[in-house]
Coordinates of C-alpha atoms and ligand atoms in Angstrom, one line a residue:
X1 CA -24.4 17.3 5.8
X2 CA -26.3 15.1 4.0
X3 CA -25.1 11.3 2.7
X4 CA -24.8 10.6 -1.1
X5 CA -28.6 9.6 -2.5
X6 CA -29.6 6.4 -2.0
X7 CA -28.1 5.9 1.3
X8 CA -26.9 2.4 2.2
X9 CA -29.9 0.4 0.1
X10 CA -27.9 -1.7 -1.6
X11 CA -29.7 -1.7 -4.7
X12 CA -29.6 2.4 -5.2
X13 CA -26.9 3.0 -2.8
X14 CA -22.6 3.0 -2.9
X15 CA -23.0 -0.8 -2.3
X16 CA -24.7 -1.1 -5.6
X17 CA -22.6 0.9 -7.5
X18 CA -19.6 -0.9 -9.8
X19 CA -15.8 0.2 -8.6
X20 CA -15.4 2.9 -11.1
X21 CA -18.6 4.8 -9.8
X22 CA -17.6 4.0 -6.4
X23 CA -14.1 5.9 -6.8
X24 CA -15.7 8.6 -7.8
X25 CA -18.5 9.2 -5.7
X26 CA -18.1 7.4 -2.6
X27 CA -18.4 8.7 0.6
X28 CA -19.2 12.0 -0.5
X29 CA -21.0 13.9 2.2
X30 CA -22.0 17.7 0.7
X31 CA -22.1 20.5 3.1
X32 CA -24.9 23.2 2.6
X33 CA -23.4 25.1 -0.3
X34 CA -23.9 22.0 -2.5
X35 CA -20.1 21.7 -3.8
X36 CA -19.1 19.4 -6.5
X37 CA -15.9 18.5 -5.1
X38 CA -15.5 17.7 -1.8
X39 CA -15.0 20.0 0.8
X40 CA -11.5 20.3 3.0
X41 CA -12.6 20.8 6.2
X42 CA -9.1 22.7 8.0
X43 CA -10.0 22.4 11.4
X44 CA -8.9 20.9 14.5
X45 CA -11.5 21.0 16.9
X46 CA -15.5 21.1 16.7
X47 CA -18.0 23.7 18.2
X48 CA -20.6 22.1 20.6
X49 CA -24.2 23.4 21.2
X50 CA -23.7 22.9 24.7
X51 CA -21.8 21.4 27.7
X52 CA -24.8 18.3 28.0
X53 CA -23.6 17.6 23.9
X54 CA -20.0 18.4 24.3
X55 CA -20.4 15.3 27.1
X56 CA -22.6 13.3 24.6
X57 CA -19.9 13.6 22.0
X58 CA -16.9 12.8 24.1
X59 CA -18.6 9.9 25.9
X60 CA -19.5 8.5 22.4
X61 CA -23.2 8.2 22.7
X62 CA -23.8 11.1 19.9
X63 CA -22.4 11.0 16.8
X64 CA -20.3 13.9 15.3
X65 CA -16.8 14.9 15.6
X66 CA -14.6 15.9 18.2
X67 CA -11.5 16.5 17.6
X68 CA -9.8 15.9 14.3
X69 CA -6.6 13.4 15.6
X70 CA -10.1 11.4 16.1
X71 CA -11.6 12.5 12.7
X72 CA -12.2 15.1 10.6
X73 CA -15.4 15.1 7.8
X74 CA -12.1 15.0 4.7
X75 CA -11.0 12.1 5.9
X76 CA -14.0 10.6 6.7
X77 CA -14.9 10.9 3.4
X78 CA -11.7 9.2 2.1
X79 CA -12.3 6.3 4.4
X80 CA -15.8 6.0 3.3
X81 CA -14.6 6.1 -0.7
X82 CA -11.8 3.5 0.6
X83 CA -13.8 0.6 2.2
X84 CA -16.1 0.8 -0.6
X85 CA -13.2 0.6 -2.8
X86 CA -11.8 -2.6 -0.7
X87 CA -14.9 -4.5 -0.1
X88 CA -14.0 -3.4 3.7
X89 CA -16.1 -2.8 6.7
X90 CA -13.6 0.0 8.3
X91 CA -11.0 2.4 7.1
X92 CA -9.1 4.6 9.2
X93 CA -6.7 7.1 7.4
X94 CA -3.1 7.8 8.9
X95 CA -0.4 10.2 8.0
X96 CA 1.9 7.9 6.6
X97 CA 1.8 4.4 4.9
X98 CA 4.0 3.7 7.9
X99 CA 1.6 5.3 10.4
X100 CA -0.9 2.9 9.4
X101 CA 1.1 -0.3 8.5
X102 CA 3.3 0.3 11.8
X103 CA -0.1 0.6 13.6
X104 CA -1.5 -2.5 12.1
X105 CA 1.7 -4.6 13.3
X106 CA 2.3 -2.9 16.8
X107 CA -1.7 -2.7 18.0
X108 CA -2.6 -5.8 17.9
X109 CA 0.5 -7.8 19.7
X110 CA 1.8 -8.0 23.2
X111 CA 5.4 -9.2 25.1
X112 CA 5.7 -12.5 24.5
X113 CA 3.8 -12.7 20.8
X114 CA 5.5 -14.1 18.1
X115 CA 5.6 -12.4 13.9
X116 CA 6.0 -14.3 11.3
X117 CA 6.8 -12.5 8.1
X118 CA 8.1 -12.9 4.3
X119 CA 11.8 -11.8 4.2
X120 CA 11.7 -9.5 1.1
X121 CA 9.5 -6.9 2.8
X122 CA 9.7 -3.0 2.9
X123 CA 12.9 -1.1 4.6
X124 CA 11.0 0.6 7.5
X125 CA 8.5 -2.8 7.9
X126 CA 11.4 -5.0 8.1
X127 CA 13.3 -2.4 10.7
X128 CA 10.0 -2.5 12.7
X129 CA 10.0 -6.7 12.8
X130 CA 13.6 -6.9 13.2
X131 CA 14.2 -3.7 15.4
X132 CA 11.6 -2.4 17.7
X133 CA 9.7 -5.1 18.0
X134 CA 12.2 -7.4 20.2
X135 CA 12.7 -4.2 22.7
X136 CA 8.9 -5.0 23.4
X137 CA 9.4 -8.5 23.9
X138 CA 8.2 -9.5 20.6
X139 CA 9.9 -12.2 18.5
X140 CA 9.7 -11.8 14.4
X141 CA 11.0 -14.3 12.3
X142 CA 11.1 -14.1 8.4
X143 CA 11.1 -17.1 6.0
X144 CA 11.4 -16.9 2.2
X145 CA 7.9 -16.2 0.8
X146 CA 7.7 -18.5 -1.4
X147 CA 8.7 -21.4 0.6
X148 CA 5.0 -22.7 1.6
X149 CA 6.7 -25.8 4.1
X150 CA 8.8 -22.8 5.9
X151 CA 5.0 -20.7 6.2
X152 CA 3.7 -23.8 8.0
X153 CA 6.6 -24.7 9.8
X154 CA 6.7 -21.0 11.6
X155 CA 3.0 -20.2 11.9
X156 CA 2.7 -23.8 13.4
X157 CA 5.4 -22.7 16.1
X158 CA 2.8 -20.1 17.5
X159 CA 2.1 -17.3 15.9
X160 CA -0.2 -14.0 16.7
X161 CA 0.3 -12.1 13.4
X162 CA 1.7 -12.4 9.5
X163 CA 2.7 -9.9 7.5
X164 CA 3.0 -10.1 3.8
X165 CA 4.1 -7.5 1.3
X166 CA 2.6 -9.0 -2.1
X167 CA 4.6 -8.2 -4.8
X168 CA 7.4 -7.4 -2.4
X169 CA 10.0 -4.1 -2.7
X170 CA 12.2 -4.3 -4.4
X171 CA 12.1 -7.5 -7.2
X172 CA 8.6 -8.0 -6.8
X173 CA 8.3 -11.6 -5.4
X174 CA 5.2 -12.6 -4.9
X175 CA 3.3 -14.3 -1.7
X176 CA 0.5 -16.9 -2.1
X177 CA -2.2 -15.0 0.3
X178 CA -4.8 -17.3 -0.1
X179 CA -2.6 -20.1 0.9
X180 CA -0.7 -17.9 4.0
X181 CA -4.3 -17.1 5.4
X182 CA -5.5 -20.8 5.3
X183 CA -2.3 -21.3 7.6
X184 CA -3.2 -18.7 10.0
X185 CA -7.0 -19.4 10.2
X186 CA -6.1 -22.5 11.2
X187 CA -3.2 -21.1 13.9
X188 CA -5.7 -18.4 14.8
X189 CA -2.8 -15.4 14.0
X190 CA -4.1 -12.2 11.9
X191 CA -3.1 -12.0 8.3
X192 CA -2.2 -8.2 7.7
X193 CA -1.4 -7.9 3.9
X194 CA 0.6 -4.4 2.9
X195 CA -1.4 -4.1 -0.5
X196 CA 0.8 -1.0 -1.9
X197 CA 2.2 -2.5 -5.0
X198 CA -0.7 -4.2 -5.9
X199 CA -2.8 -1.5 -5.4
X200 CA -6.7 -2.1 -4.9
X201 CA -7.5 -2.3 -8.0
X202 CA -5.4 -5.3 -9.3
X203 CA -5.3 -7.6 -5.9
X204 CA -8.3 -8.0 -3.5
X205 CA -7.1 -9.4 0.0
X206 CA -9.9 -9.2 1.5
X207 CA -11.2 -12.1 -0.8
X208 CA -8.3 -14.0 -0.8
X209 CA -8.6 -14.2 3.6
X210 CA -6.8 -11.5 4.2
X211 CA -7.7 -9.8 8.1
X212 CA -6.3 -6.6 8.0
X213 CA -5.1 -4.6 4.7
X214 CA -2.7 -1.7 4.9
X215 CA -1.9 0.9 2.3
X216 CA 0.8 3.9 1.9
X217 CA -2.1 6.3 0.0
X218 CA 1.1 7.9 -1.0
X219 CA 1.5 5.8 -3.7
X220 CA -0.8 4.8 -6.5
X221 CA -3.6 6.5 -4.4
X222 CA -2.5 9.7 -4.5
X223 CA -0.6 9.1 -7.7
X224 CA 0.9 12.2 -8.5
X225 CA 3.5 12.3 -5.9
X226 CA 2.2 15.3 -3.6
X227 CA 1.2 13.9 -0.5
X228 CA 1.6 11.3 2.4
X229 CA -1.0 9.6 3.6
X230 CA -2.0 6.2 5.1
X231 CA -4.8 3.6 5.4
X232 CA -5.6 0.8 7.7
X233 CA -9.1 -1.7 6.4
X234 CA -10.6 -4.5 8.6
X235 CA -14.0 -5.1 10.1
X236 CA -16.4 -3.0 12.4
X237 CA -15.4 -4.5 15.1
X238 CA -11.6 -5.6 15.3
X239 CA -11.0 -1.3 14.0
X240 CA -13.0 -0.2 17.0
X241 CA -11.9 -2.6 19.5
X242 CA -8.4 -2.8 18.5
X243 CA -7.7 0.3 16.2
X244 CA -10.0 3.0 17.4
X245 CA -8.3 3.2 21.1
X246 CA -4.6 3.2 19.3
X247 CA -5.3 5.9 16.6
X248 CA -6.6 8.0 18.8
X249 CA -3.6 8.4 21.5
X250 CA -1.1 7.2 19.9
X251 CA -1.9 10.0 17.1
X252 CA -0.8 9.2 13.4
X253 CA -3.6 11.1 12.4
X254 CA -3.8 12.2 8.1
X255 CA -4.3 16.2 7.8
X256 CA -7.7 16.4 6.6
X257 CA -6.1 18.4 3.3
X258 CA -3.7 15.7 2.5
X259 CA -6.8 13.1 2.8
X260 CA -8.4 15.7 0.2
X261 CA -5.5 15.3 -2.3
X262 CA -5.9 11.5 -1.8
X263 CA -10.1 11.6 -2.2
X264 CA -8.9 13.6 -5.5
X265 CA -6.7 11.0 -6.8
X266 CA -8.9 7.6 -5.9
X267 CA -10.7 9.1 -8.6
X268 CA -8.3 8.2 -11.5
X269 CA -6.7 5.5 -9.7
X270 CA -8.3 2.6 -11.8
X271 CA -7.5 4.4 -15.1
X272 CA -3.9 5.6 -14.0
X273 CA -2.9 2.1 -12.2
X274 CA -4.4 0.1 -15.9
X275 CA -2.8 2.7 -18.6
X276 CA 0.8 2.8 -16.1
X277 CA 0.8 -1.5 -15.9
X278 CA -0.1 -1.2 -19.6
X279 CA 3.4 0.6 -20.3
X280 CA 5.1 -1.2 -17.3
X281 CA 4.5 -4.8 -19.0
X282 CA 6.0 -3.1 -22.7
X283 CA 8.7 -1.6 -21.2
X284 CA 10.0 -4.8 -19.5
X285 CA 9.6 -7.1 -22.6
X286 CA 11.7 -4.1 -24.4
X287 CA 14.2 -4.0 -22.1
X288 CA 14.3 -7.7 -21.4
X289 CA 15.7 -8.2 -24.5
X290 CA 18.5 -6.0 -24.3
X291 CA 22.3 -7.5 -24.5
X292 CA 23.4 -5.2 -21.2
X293 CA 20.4 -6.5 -19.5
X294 CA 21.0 -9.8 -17.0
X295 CA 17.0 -10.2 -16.1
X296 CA 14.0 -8.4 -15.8
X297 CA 11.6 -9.0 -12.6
X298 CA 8.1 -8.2 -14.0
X299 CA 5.3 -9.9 -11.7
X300 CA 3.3 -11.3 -15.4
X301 CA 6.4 -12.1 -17.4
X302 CA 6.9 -16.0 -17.8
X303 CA 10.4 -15.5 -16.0
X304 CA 9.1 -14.1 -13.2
X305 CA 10.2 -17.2 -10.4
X306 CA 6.3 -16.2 -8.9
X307 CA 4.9 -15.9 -12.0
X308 CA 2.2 -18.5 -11.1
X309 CA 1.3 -16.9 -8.0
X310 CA 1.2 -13.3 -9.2
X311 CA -1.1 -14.5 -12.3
X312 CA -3.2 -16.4 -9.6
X313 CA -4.1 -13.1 -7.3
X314 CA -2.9 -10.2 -9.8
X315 CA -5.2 -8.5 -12.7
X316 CA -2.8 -7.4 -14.5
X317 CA 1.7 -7.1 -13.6
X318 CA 1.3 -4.1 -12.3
X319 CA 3.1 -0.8 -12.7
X320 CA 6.9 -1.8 -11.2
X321 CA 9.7 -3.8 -12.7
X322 CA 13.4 -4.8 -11.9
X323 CA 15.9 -5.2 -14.1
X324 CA 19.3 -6.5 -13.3
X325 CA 22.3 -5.3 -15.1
X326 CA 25.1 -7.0 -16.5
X327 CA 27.9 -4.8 -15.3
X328 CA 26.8 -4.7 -11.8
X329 CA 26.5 -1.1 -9.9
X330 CA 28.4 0.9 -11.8
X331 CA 26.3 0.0 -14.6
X332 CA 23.2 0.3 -12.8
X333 CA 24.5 3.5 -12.3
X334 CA 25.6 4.8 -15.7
X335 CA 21.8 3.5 -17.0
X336 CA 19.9 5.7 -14.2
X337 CA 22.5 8.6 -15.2
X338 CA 21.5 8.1 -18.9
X339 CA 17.6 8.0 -18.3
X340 CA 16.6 11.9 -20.0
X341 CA 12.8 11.5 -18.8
X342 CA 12.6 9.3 -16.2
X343 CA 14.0 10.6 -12.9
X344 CA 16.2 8.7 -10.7
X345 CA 13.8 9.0 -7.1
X346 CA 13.1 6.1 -4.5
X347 CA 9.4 7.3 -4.3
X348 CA 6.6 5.1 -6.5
X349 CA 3.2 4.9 -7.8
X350 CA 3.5 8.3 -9.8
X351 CA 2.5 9.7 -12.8
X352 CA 6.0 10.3 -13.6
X353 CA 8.3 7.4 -14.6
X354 CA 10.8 7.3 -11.4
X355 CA 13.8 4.9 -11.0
X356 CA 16.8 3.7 -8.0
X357 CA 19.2 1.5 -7.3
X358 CA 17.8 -0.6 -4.4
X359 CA 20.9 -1.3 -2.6
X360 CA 22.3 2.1 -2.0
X361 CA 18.9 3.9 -1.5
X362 CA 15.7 1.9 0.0
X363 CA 17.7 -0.9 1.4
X364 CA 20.8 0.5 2.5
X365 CA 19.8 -0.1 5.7
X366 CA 20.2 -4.0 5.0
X367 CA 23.6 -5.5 5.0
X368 CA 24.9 -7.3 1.8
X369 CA 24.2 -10.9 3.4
X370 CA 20.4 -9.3 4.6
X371 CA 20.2 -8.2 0.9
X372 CA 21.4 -11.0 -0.9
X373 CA 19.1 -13.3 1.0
X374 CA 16.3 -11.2 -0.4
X375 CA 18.0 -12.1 -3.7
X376 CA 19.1 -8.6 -4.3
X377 CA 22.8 -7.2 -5.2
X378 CA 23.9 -4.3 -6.5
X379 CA 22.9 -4.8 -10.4
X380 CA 19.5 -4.1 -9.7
X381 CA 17.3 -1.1 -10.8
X382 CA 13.7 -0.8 -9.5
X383 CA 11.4 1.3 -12.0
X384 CA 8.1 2.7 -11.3
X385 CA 6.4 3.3 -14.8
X386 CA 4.5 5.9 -15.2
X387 CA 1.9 7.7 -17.5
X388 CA 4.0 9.1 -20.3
X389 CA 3.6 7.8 -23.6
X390 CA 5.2 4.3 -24.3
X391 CA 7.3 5.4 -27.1
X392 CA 8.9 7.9 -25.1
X393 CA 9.6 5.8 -22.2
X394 CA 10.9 3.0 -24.7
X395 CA 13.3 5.0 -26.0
X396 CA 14.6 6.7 -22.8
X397 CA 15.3 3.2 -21.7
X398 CA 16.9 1.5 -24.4
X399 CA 18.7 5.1 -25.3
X400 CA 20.1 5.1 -21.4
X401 CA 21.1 1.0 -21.9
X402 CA 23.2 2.1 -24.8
X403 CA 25.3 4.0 -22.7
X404 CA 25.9 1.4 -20.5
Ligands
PLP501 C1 6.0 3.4 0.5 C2 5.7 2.2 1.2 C3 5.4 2.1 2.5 C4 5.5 3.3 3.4 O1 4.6 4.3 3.1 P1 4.9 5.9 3.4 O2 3.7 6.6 2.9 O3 6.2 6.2 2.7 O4 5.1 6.0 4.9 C5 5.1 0.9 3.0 N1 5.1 -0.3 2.3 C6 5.3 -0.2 1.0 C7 5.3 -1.5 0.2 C8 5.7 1.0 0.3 O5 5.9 1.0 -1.0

């Protein structure tokens, strides 16, 4: 297989090339038959020439693959197209977002480490922190991300590793990164950033000191709801030293077709994630003005309590709002019973327009005192805006808040 023209010269090369170009053709490696899109390579294991290469191989001092929990030519691909996409030395693709964000938390830390992390985080991060993590003799504590003296205050207490979810699930509250990372340069703890909301293409870690960046590919990667998928992006040598040894045996390897579907969606990503914020930022100035409407959590509205930190490190708002309702959950549930194009669905980053209701579904897990000191009750409705036409989605929403 042959690498895309140009190689790695930076001036003809991927590294050259502006985002848009990159998302389409990077880390496309074309097999003999000359394919236009890239190949899925369904295999588990690899044919050696003989036992001496087979050694080679297995010893890493040949290149080429070995067995596909290790790597497979799809996903190589897709981490190829990723770290280009990121800015990032090294990708490693995982089955899950939580495959790779739980093994950017876990392989890192030891008994005895401490975690420092927002408290308005995802359901299964936040189990992880508060859960499993103290059965390994590892202590997490959460502080309100906003609140740069309680940052300080915990990371100068000894810290190994921060996690931040920037804007967070489910009302989007936003984390300075940039500030957070100066605090744990200076602590020497690794800044992981779960980047899912954001999306690569309106929030850059990396530049704002991030160490590690973490993605459900799920999401706005794959963007049309078909597949799981995962991604981990750091340097060369922090994946290989750290990473490498606990992908490979602790196994949350992506299929190489479901890397395929994601390679197939990076390609619209920038146009999808613009034209779906494009809508999203409409729809919550329509809705915001709505009498049955308490407030609307939209990371580039005014009223947004982190507006000046999401306009800081944000492009654009984004494709996800909040909106609280006046008459509480049973409200909130007569609106997502009303909706007649959007579907009521915890999953986000799709094409298709998706609501829920927070407190019974993605944080149910979290009692009413864990919720409420995320600022969350039971009027809220998270929406994922998708790419149908504005006008329809106006009018499903304000048609479903009539009914309310
Ligand atoms: C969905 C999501 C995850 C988990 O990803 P999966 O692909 O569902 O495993 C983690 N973090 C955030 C912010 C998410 O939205």
């Amino acid at each position: 297989m042959a690498d895309a023209p140009g190689g790695d010269d930076p001036e003809q090369g991927p590294k050259g090339w502006k985002p848009a170009t990159r998302a389409v053709r990077g880390g496309l490696m074309r097999s003999q038959f000359g394919e236009i899109s890239e190949a899925i390579f369904l295999t588990s294991g690899y044919a050696y020439d003989s036992a001496e290469q087979a050694e080679a191989r297995m010893a890493g001092k040949e290149e080429g693959f070995v067995y596909s929990r290790y790597g497979s030519p799809t996903a190589e691909m897709l981490q190829e197209r990723l770290c280009l996409i990121e800015g990032a030395e090294a990708c490693r693709v995982t089955g899950s977002g939580m495959g790779a964000i739980s093994s950017a938390i876990l392989a890192p830390l030891k008994a005895g480490d401490r975690v420092v992390a927002a408290t308005a985080l995802f359901g299964s991060c936040r189990w992880i922190l508060a859960n499993q993590m103290p059965r390994f003799g590892i202590e997490a504590v959460f502080v309100d991300g906003a609140d740069m003296a309680a940052w300080e205050r915990e990371i100068a207490r000894g810290c190994q590793l921060v996690l931040i979810e920037s804007p967070a699930n489910p009302l989007l509250d936003g984390v300075d990164i940039a500030a957070v990372a100066k605090l744990c340069r200076k602590a020497g703890a690794l800044l992981v950033v779960d980047n899912v909301f954001a999306t690569p293409v309106l929030q850059r870690p990396l530049e704002l000191g991030a160490d590690v960046i973490a993605y459900s590919a799920t999401k706005h990667m794959d963007g049309q709801g078909r597949v799981l998928a995962g991604a981990i992006l750091t340097n060369a040598k922090y994946m290989s030293e750290v990473y490498d040894p606990w992908l490979r045996h602790v196994g949350p390897a992506c299929s190489p077709f479901n890397a395929w579907v994601v390679l197939k969606g990076l390609e619209t990503m920038q146009l999808r994630v613009e034209a779906q914020s494009r809508t999203a930022a409409r729809l919550a100035d329509a809705i915001a003005a709505h009498p049955a409407v308490a407030a609307v959590r939209y990371p580039h509205r005014k009223d947004h309590p982190h507006y000046e930190i999401h306009k800081k490190q944000m492009k654009s708002g984004g494709t996800l709002l909040a909106m609280s309702l006046k008459g509480g959950q049973a409200e909130a549930f007569r609106f997502l019973n009303g909706l007649k194009i959007a579907d009521i669905c915890n999953n986000l980053g799709d094409t298709k327009t998706l609501a829920c209701h927070p407190s019974t579904t993605t944080h149910r897990a979290l009692s009413d005192a864990e919720q409420a000191a995320m600022g969350l009750d039971r009027s809220w409705v998270r929406v994922s805006v998708g790419l149908e036409d504005g006008d329809d989605l106006e009018a499903d929403f304000l048609g479903a808040l009539s009914a309310v």
